[in-house]
Amino acid sequence: DCLIKLLLKRVTSMAHTITNRCNQCGECVPQCPTDAIKREGEELWIDPMLCNDCEGYASGPQCVTVC
């Protein structure tokens, strides 16, 4: 079960969010082609202005592939 869940783009501009089940390993950070995954202190978060579900970069969300 993936720790990153897909959200409806109609509701929010962010394609993905990091849930509280994330162990903060950071493996997803280098996979993001738009550098949308940020680390603030010990926690990861996704910048909603940058996350576009990897459109134009890959056939699917790259963060999910390593999650």
PDB file of N, CA and C in Angstrom:
ATOM      1  N   ASP A   1       0.844  -1.181   0.000  1.00  0.00           N
ATOM      2  CA  ASP A   1       0.000   0.000   0.000  1.00  0.00           C
ATOM      3  C   ASP A   1       0.887   1.242   0.000  1.00  0.00           C
ATOM      4  N   CYS A   2       0.709   2.080  -0.970  1.00  0.00           N
ATOM      5  CA  CYS A   2       1.557   3.254  -1.127  1.00  0.00           C
ATOM      6  C   CYS A   2       1.298   4.285  -0.033  1.00  0.00           C
ATOM      7  N   LEU A   3       2.346   4.948   0.399  1.00  0.00           N
ATOM      8  CA  LEU A   3       2.232   5.967   1.430  1.00  0.00           C
ATOM      9  C   LEU A   3       1.836   7.322   0.866  1.00  0.00           C
ATOM     10  N   ILE A   4       1.857   7.415  -0.438  1.00  0.00           N
ATOM     11  CA  ILE A   4       1.466   8.655  -1.093  1.00  0.00           C
ATOM     12  C   ILE A   4       0.152   8.401  -1.810  1.00  0.00           C
ATOM     13  N   LYS A   5      -0.877   9.159  -1.493  1.00  0.00           N
ATOM     14  CA  LYS A   5      -2.171   8.900  -2.112  1.00  0.00           C
ATOM     15  C   LYS A   5      -2.517   9.965  -3.142  1.00  0.00           C
ATOM     16  N   LEU A   6      -3.207   9.515  -4.173  1.00  0.00           N
ATOM     17  CA  LEU A   6      -3.608  10.401  -5.252  1.00  0.00           C
ATOM     18  C   LEU A   6      -4.805  11.240  -4.819  1.00  0.00           C
ATOM     19  N   LEU A   7      -4.756  12.519  -5.080  1.00  0.00           N
ATOM     20  CA  LEU A   7      -5.863  13.422  -4.773  1.00  0.00           C
ATOM     21  C   LEU A   7      -6.497  13.893  -6.068  1.00  0.00           C
ATOM     22  N   LEU A   8      -7.734  14.268  -6.011  1.00  0.00           N
ATOM     23  CA  LEU A   8      -8.410  14.797  -7.189  1.00  0.00           C
ATOM     24  C   LEU A   8      -7.860  16.182  -7.506  1.00  0.00           C
ATOM     25  N   LYS A   9      -7.425  16.379  -8.741  1.00  0.00           N
ATOM     26  CA  LYS A   9      -6.865  17.671  -9.124  1.00  0.00           C
ATOM     27  C   LYS A   9      -7.914  18.781  -9.106  1.00  0.00           C
ATOM     28  N   ARG A  10      -9.191  18.413  -9.198  1.00  0.00           N
ATOM     29  CA  ARG A  10     -10.254  19.428  -9.126  1.00  0.00           C
ATOM     30  C   ARG A  10     -10.300  20.064  -7.749  1.00  0.00           C
ATOM     31  N   VAL A  11      -9.983  19.289  -6.725  1.00  0.00           N
ATOM     32  CA  VAL A  11     -10.081  19.757  -5.352  1.00  0.00           C
ATOM     33  C   VAL A  11      -8.865  20.574  -4.955  1.00  0.00           C
ATOM     34  N   THR A  12      -7.699  20.152  -5.419  1.00  0.00           N
ATOM     35  CA  THR A  12      -6.462  20.832  -5.074  1.00  0.00           C
ATOM     36  C   THR A  12      -5.527  20.809  -6.272  1.00  0.00           C
ATOM     37  N   SER A  13      -4.624  21.747  -6.326  1.00  0.00           N
ATOM     38  CA  SER A  13      -3.687  21.762  -7.438  1.00  0.00           C
ATOM     39  C   SER A  13      -2.573  20.729  -7.260  1.00  0.00           C
ATOM     40  N   MET A  14      -2.469  20.144  -6.074  1.00  0.00           N
ATOM     41  CA  MET A  14      -1.423  19.168  -5.812  1.00  0.00           C
ATOM     42  C   MET A  14      -1.884  17.777  -6.214  1.00  0.00           C
ATOM     43  N   ALA A  15      -1.070  17.099  -7.005  1.00  0.00           N
ATOM     44  CA  ALA A  15      -1.412  15.763  -7.470  1.00  0.00           C
ATOM     45  C   ALA A  15      -1.226  14.719  -6.377  1.00  0.00           C
ATOM     46  N   HIS A  16      -0.262  14.899  -5.489  1.00  0.00           N
ATOM     47  CA  HIS A  16       0.041  13.917  -4.452  1.00  0.00           C
ATOM     48  C   HIS A  16       0.293  14.598  -3.124  1.00  0.00           C
ATOM     49  N   THR A  17       0.200  13.821  -2.062  1.00  0.00           N
ATOM     50  CA  THR A  17       0.506  14.312  -0.728  1.00  0.00           C
ATOM     51  C   THR A  17       1.217  13.210   0.041  1.00  0.00           C
ATOM     52  N   ILE A  18       2.020  13.581   1.000  1.00  0.00           N
ATOM     53  CA  ILE A  18       2.712  12.611   1.832  1.00  0.00           C
ATOM     54  C   ILE A  18       1.849  12.384   3.068  1.00  0.00           C
ATOM     55  N   THR A  19       1.501  11.133   3.304  1.00  0.00           N
ATOM     56  CA  THR A  19       0.624  10.814   4.429  1.00  0.00           C
ATOM     57  C   THR A  19       1.420  10.657   5.715  1.00  0.00           C
ATOM     58  N   ASN A  20       0.704  10.513   6.830  1.00  0.00           N
ATOM     59  CA  ASN A  20       1.365  10.338   8.121  1.00  0.00           C
ATOM     60  C   ASN A  20       2.003   8.957   8.254  1.00  0.00           C
ATOM     61  N   ARG A  21       1.777   8.083   7.286  1.00  0.00           N
ATOM     62  CA  ARG A  21       2.404   6.760   7.293  1.00  0.00           C
ATOM     63  C   ARG A  21       3.799   6.779   6.671  1.00  0.00           C
ATOM     64  N   CYS A  22       4.212   7.904   6.155  1.00  0.00           N
ATOM     65  CA  CYS A  22       5.532   8.036   5.543  1.00  0.00           C
ATOM     66  C   CYS A  22       6.606   7.901   6.625  1.00  0.00           C
ATOM     67  N   ASN A  23       7.647   7.113   6.346  1.00  0.00           N
ATOM     68  CA  ASN A  23       8.728   6.954   7.325  1.00  0.00           C
ATOM     69  C   ASN A  23       9.849   7.979   7.110  1.00  0.00           C
ATOM     70  N   GLN A  24       9.644   8.932   6.203  1.00  0.00           N
ATOM     71  CA  GLN A  24      10.574  10.035   5.957  1.00  0.00           C
ATOM     72  C   GLN A  24      11.949   9.563   5.479  1.00  0.00           C
ATOM     73  N   CYS A  25      11.994   8.454   4.726  1.00  0.00           N
ATOM     74  CA  CYS A  25      13.272   7.908   4.250  1.00  0.00           C
ATOM     75  C   CYS A  25      13.940   8.814   3.210  1.00  0.00           C
ATOM     76  N   GLY A  26      13.147   9.573   2.452  1.00  0.00           N
ATOM     77  CA  GLY A  26      13.700  10.491   1.471  1.00  0.00           C
ATOM     78  C   GLY A  26      14.024   9.886   0.121  1.00  0.00           C
ATOM     79  N   GLU A  27      13.717   8.607  -0.065  1.00  0.00           N
ATOM     80  CA  GLU A  27      14.007   7.948  -1.346  1.00  0.00           C
ATOM     81  C   GLU A  27      13.257   8.600  -2.509  1.00  0.00           C
ATOM     82  N   CYS A  28      12.146   9.245  -2.235  1.00  0.00           N
ATOM     83  CA  CYS A  28      11.334   9.865  -3.280  1.00  0.00           C
ATOM     84  C   CYS A  28      11.923  11.191  -3.781  1.00  0.00           C
ATOM     85  N   VAL A  29      12.698  11.855  -2.949  1.00  0.00           N
ATOM     86  CA  VAL A  29      13.198  13.198  -3.276  1.00  0.00           C
ATOM     87  C   VAL A  29      13.958  13.245  -4.606  1.00  0.00           C
ATOM     88  N   PRO A  30      14.965  12.390  -4.826  1.00  0.00           N
ATOM     89  CA  PRO A  30      15.689  12.482  -6.100  1.00  0.00           C
ATOM     90  C   PRO A  30      14.883  11.981  -7.300  1.00  0.00           C
ATOM     91  N   GLN A  31      13.762  11.322  -7.069  1.00  0.00           N
ATOM     92  CA  GLN A  31      12.935  10.820  -8.157  1.00  0.00           C
ATOM     93  C   GLN A  31      12.024  11.888  -8.748  1.00  0.00           C
ATOM     94  N   CYS A  32      11.822  12.978  -8.035  1.00  0.00           N
ATOM     95  CA  CYS A  32      10.884  14.016  -8.466  1.00  0.00           C
ATOM     96  C   CYS A  32      11.519  14.929  -9.522  1.00  0.00           C
ATOM     97  N   PRO A  33      10.997  14.904 -10.751  1.00  0.00           N
ATOM     98  CA  PRO A  33      11.594  15.710 -11.824  1.00  0.00           C
ATOM     99  C   PRO A  33      11.338  17.216 -11.692  1.00  0.00           C
ATOM    100  N   THR A  34      10.376  17.610 -10.862  1.00  0.00           N
ATOM    101  CA  THR A  34      10.084  19.032 -10.690  1.00  0.00           C
ATOM    102  C   THR A  34      10.588  19.574  -9.360  1.00  0.00           C
ATOM    103  N   ASP A  35      11.317  18.744  -8.609  1.00  0.00           N
ATOM    104  CA  ASP A  35      11.828  19.138  -7.283  1.00  0.00           C
ATOM    105  C   ASP A  35      10.713  19.616  -6.358  1.00  0.00           C
ATOM    106  N   ALA A  36       9.564  18.966  -6.455  1.00  0.00           N
ATOM    107  CA  ALA A  36       8.419  19.355  -5.637  1.00  0.00           C
ATOM    108  C   ALA A  36       8.486  18.807  -4.219  1.00  0.00           C
ATOM    109  N   ILE A  37       9.265  17.764  -3.995  1.00  0.00           N
ATOM    110  CA  ILE A  37       9.347  17.167  -2.662  1.00  0.00           C
ATOM    111  C   ILE A  37      10.435  17.890  -1.878  1.00  0.00           C
ATOM    112  N   LYS A  38      10.027  18.464  -0.768  1.00  0.00           N
ATOM    113  CA  LYS A  38      10.922  19.285   0.056  1.00  0.00           C
ATOM    114  C   LYS A  38      11.083  18.672   1.438  1.00  0.00           C
ATOM    115  N   ARG A  39      12.212  18.932   2.060  1.00  0.00           N
ATOM    116  CA  ARG A  39      12.427  18.510   3.445  1.00  0.00           C
ATOM    117  C   ARG A  39      12.468  19.765   4.300  1.00  0.00           C
ATOM    118  N   GLU A  40      11.620  19.777   5.310  1.00  0.00           N
ATOM    119  CA  GLU A  40      11.595  20.885   6.267  1.00  0.00           C
ATOM    120  C   GLU A  40      11.864  20.277   7.635  1.00  0.00           C
ATOM    121  N   GLY A  41      13.058  20.480   8.144  1.00  0.00           N
ATOM    122  CA  GLY A  41      13.447  19.815   9.386  1.00  0.00           C
ATOM    123  C   GLY A  41      13.561  18.328   9.133  1.00  0.00           C
ATOM    124  N   GLU A  42      12.804  17.545   9.851  1.00  0.00           N
ATOM    125  CA  GLU A  42      12.812  16.092   9.694  1.00  0.00           C
ATOM    126  C   GLU A  42      11.639  15.590   8.860  1.00  0.00           C
ATOM    127  N   GLU A  43      10.799  16.489   8.344  1.00  0.00           N
ATOM    128  CA  GLU A  43       9.608  16.072   7.615  1.00  0.00           C
ATOM    129  C   GLU A  43       9.657  16.443   6.141  1.00  0.00           C
ATOM    130  N   LEU A  44       9.111  15.550   5.327  1.00  0.00           N
ATOM    131  CA  LEU A  44       8.989  15.787   3.894  1.00  0.00           C
ATOM    132  C   LEU A  44       7.608  16.351   3.600  1.00  0.00           C
ATOM    133  N   TRP A  45       7.528  17.195   2.598  1.00  0.00           N
ATOM    134  CA  TRP A  45       6.245  17.714   2.131  1.00  0.00           C
ATOM    135  C   TRP A  45       6.353  17.958   0.641  1.00  0.00           C
ATOM    136  N   ILE A  46       5.219  18.082  -0.011  1.00  0.00           N
ATOM    137  CA  ILE A  46       5.185  18.287  -1.455  1.00  0.00           C
ATOM    138  C   ILE A  46       4.663  19.686  -1.757  1.00  0.00           C
ATOM    139  N   ASP A  47       5.433  20.438  -2.499  1.00  0.00           N
ATOM    140  CA  ASP A  47       5.046  21.791  -2.897  1.00  0.00           C
ATOM    141  C   ASP A  47       3.928  21.685  -3.939  1.00  0.00           C
ATOM    142  N   PRO A  48       2.726  22.130  -3.607  1.00  0.00           N
ATOM    143  CA  PRO A  48       1.596  21.996  -4.531  1.00  0.00           C
ATOM    144  C   PRO A  48       1.736  22.817  -5.808  1.00  0.00           C
ATOM    145  N   MET A  49       2.612  23.811  -5.789  1.00  0.00           N
ATOM    146  CA  MET A  49       2.813  24.622  -6.984  1.00  0.00           C
ATOM    147  C   MET A  49       3.741  23.929  -7.981  1.00  0.00           C
ATOM    148  N   LEU A  50       4.501  22.931  -7.526  1.00  0.00           N
ATOM    149  CA  LEU A  50       5.447  22.247  -8.395  1.00  0.00           C
ATOM    150  C   LEU A  50       5.010  20.846  -8.808  1.00  0.00           C
ATOM    151  N   CYS A  51       4.256  20.178  -7.949  1.00  0.00           N
ATOM    152  CA  CYS A  51       3.854  18.799  -8.239  1.00  0.00           C
ATOM    153  C   CYS A  51       2.823  18.779  -9.361  1.00  0.00           C
ATOM    154  N   ASN A  52       3.142  18.049 -10.431  1.00  0.00           N
ATOM    155  CA  ASN A  52       2.203  17.942 -11.554  1.00  0.00           C
ATOM    156  C   ASN A  52       1.994  16.489 -11.972  1.00  0.00           C
ATOM    157  N   ASP A  53       2.213  15.554 -11.043  1.00  0.00           N
ATOM    158  CA  ASP A  53       2.028  14.126 -11.313  1.00  0.00           C
ATOM    159  C   ASP A  53       3.031  13.634 -12.358  1.00  0.00           C
ATOM    160  N   CYS A  54       4.147  14.321 -12.480  1.00  0.00           N
ATOM    161  CA  CYS A  54       5.233  13.993 -13.422  1.00  0.00           C
ATOM    162  C   CYS A  54       4.814  14.099 -14.887  1.00  0.00           C
ATOM    163  N   GLU A  55       3.770  14.863 -15.142  1.00  0.00           N
ATOM    164  CA  GLU A  55       3.320  15.048 -16.526  1.00  0.00           C
ATOM    165  C   GLU A  55       4.433  15.673 -17.346  1.00  0.00           C
ATOM    166  N   GLY A  56       4.692  15.074 -18.508  1.00  0.00           N
ATOM    167  CA  GLY A  56       5.731  15.559 -19.394  1.00  0.00           C
ATOM    168  C   GLY A  56       7.109  15.007 -19.074  1.00  0.00           C
ATOM    169  N   TYR A  57       7.233  14.264 -17.980  1.00  0.00           N
ATOM    170  CA  TYR A  57       8.515  13.702 -17.579  1.00  0.00           C
ATOM    171  C   TYR A  57       8.524  12.177 -17.584  1.00  0.00           C
ATOM    172  N   ALA A  58       7.412  11.592 -17.177  1.00  0.00           N
ATOM    173  CA  ALA A  58       7.338  10.130 -17.051  1.00  0.00           C
ATOM    174  C   ALA A  58       5.890   9.694 -17.252  1.00  0.00           C
ATOM    175  N   SER A  59       5.713   8.402 -17.447  1.00  0.00           N
ATOM    176  CA  SER A  59       4.360   7.876 -17.671  1.00  0.00           C
ATOM    177  C   SER A  59       3.538   7.786 -16.404  1.00  0.00           C
ATOM    178  N   GLY A  60       4.171   7.947 -15.249  1.00  0.00           N
ATOM    179  CA  GLY A  60       3.476   7.899 -13.978  1.00  0.00           C
ATOM    180  C   GLY A  60       4.272   8.622 -12.914  1.00  0.00           C
ATOM    181  N   PRO A  61       3.683   8.809 -11.745  1.00  0.00           N
ATOM    182  CA  PRO A  61       4.363   9.514 -10.667  1.00  0.00           C
ATOM    183  C   PRO A  61       5.598   8.764 -10.180  1.00  0.00           C
ATOM    184  N   GLN A  62       6.743   9.380 -10.284  1.00  0.00           N
ATOM    185  CA  GLN A  62       8.009   8.741  -9.935  1.00  0.00           C
ATOM    186  C   GLN A  62       8.188   8.526  -8.442  1.00  0.00           C
ATOM    187  N   CYS A  63       7.623   9.398  -7.624  1.00  0.00           N
ATOM    188  CA  CYS A  63       7.750   9.228  -6.177  1.00  0.00           C
ATOM    189  C   CYS A  63       7.081   7.938  -5.711  1.00  0.00           C
ATOM    190  N   VAL A  64       5.988   7.596  -6.356  1.00  0.00           N
ATOM    191  CA  VAL A  64       5.252   6.394  -5.979  1.00  0.00           C
ATOM    192  C   VAL A  64       6.051   5.135  -6.305  1.00  0.00           C
ATOM    193  N   THR A  65       6.889   5.194  -7.344  1.00  0.00           N
ATOM    194  CA  THR A  65       7.642   4.004  -7.744  1.00  0.00           C
ATOM    195  C   THR A  65       8.646   3.564  -6.678  1.00  0.00           C
ATOM    196  N   VAL A  66       9.108   4.456  -5.851  1.00  0.00           N
ATOM    197  CA  VAL A  66      10.075   4.091  -4.802  1.00  0.00           C
ATOM    198  C   VAL A  66       9.451   4.055  -3.421  1.00  0.00           C
ATOM    199  N   CYS A  67       8.227   4.451  -3.317  1.00  0.00           N
ATOM    200  CA  CYS A  67       7.560   4.532  -2.018  1.00  0.00           C
ATOM    201  C   CYS A  67       7.212   3.140  -1.496  1.00  0.00           C
TER     202      CYS A  67
END
